[in-house]
Coordinates of C-alpha atoms in Angstrom, one line a residue:
X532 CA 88.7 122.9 45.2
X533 CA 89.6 123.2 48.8
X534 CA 86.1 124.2 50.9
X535 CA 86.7 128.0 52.8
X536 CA 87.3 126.2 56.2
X537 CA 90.4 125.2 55.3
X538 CA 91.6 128.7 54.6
X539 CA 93.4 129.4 57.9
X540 CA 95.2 125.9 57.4
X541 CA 96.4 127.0 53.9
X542 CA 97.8 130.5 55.5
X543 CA 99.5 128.9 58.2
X544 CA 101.4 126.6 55.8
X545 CA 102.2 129.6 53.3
X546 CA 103.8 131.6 56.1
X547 CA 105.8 128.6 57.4
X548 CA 107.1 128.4 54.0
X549 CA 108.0 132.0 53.7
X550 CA 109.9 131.4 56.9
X551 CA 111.7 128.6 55.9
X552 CA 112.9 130.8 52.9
X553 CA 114.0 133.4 54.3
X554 CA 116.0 132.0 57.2
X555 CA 117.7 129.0 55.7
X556 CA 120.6 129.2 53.1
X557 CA 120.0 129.8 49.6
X558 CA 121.3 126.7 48.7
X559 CA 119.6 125.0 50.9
X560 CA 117.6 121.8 50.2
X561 CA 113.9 121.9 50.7
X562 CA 113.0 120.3 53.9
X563 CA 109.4 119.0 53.9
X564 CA 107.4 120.3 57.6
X565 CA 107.5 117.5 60.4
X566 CA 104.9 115.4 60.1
X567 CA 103.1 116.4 63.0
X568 CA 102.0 119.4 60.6
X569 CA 101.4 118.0 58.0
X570 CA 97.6 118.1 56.6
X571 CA 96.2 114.4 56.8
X572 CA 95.7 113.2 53.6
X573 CA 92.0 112.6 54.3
X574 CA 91.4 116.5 54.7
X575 CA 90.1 116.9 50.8
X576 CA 87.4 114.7 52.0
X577 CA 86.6 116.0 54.9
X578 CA 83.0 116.9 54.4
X579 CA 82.6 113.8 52.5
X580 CA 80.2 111.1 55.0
X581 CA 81.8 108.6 56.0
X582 CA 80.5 104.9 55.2
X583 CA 78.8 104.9 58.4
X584 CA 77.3 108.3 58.7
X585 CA 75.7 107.1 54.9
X586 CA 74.1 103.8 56.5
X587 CA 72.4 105.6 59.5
X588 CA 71.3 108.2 56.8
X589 CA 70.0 105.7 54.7
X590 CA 68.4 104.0 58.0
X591 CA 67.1 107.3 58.9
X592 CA 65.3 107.8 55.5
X593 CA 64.0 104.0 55.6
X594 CA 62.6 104.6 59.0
X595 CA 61.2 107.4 57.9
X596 CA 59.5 105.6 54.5
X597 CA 58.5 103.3 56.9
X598 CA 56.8 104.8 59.3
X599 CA 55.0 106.9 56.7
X600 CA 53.8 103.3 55.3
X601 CA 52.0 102.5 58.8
X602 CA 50.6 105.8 58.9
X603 CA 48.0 104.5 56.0
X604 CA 46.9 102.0 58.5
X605 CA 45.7 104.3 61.0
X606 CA 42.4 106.1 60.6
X607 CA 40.7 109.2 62.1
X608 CA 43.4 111.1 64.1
X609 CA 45.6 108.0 64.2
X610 CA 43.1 105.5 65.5
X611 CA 44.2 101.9 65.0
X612 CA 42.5 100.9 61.7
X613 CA 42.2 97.2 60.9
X614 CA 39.8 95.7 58.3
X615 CA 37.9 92.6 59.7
X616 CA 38.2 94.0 63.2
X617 CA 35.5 95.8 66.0
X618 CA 35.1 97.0 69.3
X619 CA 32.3 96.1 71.4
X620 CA 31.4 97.6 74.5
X621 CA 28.1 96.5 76.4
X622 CA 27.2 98.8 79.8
X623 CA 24.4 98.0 82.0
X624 CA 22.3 100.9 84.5
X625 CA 19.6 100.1 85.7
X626 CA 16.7 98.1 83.3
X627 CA 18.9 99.3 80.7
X628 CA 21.7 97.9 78.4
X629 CA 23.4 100.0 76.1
X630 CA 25.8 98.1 73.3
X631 CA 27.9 99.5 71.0
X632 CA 30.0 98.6 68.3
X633 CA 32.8 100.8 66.8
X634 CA 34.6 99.3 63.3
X635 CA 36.3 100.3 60.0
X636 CA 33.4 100.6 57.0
X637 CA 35.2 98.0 55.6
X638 CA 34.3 95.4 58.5
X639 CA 30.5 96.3 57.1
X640 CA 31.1 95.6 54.0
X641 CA 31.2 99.3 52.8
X642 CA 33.3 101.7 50.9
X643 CA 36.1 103.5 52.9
X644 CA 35.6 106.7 51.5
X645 CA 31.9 107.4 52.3
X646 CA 29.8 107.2 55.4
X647 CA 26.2 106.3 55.4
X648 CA 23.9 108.6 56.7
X649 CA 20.7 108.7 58.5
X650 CA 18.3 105.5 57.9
X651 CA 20.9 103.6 55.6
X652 CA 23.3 104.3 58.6
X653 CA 20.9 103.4 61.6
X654 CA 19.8 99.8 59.7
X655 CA 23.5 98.6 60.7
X656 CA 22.6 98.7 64.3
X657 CA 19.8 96.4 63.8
X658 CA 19.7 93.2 65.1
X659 CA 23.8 93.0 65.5
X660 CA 23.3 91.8 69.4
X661 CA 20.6 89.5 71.1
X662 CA 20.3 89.2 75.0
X663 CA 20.4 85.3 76.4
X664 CA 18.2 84.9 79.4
X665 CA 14.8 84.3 80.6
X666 CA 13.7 87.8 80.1
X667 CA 12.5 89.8 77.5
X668 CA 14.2 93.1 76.2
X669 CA 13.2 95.7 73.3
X670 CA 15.2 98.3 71.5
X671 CA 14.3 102.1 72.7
X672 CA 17.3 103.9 70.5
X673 CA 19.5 103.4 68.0
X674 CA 21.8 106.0 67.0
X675 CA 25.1 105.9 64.5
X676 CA 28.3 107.7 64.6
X677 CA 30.4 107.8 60.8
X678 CA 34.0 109.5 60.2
X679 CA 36.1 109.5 57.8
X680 CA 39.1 111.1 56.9
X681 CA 39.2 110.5 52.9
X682 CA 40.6 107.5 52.7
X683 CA 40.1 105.4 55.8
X684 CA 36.2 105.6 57.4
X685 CA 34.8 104.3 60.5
X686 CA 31.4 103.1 62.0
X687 CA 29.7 103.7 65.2
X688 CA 26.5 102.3 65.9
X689 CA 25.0 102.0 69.4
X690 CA 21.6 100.2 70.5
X691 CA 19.7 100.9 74.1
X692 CA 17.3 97.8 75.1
X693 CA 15.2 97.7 78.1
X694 CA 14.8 94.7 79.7
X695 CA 12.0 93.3 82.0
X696 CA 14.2 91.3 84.4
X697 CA 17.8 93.0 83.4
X698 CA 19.1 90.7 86.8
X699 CA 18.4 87.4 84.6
X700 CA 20.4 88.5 81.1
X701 CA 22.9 86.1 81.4
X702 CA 24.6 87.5 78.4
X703 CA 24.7 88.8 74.7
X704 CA 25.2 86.6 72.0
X705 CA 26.3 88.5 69.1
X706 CA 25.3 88.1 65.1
X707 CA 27.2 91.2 63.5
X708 CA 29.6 88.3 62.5
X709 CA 26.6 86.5 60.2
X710 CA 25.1 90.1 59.5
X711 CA 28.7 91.2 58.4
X712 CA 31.3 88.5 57.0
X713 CA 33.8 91.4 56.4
X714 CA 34.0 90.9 60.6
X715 CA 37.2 89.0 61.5
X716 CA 37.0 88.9 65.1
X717 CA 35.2 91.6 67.9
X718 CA 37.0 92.7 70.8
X719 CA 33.8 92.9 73.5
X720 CA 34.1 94.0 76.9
X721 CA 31.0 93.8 79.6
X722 CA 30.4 96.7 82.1
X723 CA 28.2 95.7 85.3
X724 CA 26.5 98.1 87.6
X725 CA 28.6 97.7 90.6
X726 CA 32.2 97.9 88.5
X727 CA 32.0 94.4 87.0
X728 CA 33.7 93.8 83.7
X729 CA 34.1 91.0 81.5
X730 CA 36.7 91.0 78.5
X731 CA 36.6 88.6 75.9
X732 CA 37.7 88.2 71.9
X733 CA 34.9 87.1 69.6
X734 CA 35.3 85.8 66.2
X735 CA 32.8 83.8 63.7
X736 CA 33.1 80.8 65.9
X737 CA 32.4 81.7 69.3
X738 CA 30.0 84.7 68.9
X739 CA 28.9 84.7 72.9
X740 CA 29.9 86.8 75.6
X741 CA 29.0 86.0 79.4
X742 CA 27.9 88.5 81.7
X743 CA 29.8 86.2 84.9

């Protein structure tokens, strides 16, 4: 069935033939149209893709698949989401040090698809941090954070100590790892009060994290 865009191409070569008839000879033989007319051989396929045009398609769809497949590993408005993993972020103005820890439910042990709520929230801030130092510090808040978008859900919990002598904490060793075996490894980060910041990657066996 030739597709309507070739219509014009069928007309021209009707005509042509009409011409031919009428100004050659009757007995005439039939003299095929240069080839320069001719319709390629290839035009019935036309709008069929090429073998090419089918890969990237199929590339294009895969790609697509694909990045619907990473999608599931992102969380709340396409956080990064990784099971075994946290953020910890420790701040320090002036007696006080606030630290908290942001991580999948799953890194607490818990079901992705509900967050915990008011005291059985808050009890997963407790005792996840401990200052080192020749001072003494006690907890004045705790407050938690939960979200969840069905199928992937996420923990924040955040503790505020006061410390006698904040000059002499040294540093925070942290025990969310023993607390919490789901925990893999905790990306910390120290903020000073003049702009100081310390960075380091914590896992089960090196659960410290200097303040120099």
């Amino acid at each position: 069935m030739i597709s309507i865009r070739f219509w014009p191409v069928a007309a021209f070569f009707s005509a042509s033939f009409l011409g031919l008839a009428a100004c050659s000879p009757a007995n005439a033989p039939y003299e095929p149209p240069p080839a320069s007319e001719a319709m390629p051989s290839s035009a019935a396929t036309a709008e069929m893709p090429s073998g090419d045009e089918h890969d990237h398609d199929h590339d294009a769809a895969h790609e697509e698949d694909h990045d619907h497949e990473e999608g599931h590993e992102e969380g709340h408005a396409g956080e990064a989401h990784v099971h075994g993993h946290g953020e910890l972020a420790i701040t320090r103005e002036d007696d006080f040090l606030t630290i908290t820890l942001d991580a999948p439910l799953a890194s607490f042990g818990l079901p992705e698809s509900k967050v915990p709520e008011g005291a059985a929230a808050e009890k997963f801030a407790e005792g996840i941090v401990e200052p080192l130092g020749p001072t003494e510090c006690e907890e004045t808040e705790r407050s938690t954070t939960g979200r969840t978008d069905g199928t992937h859900g996420a923990l924040t919990v955040s503790v505020v100590l006061r410390c006698k002598k904040v000059d002499r904490v040294e540093g925070m060793l942290v025990h969310a790892f023993d607390l919490y075996p789901a925990f893999e490894h905790i990306d910390a980060i120290y903020l000073g009060p003049e702009g100081q910041q310390v960075a380091k990657e914590l896992t089960p066996n090196d659960t410290e994290i200097d303040f120099d």
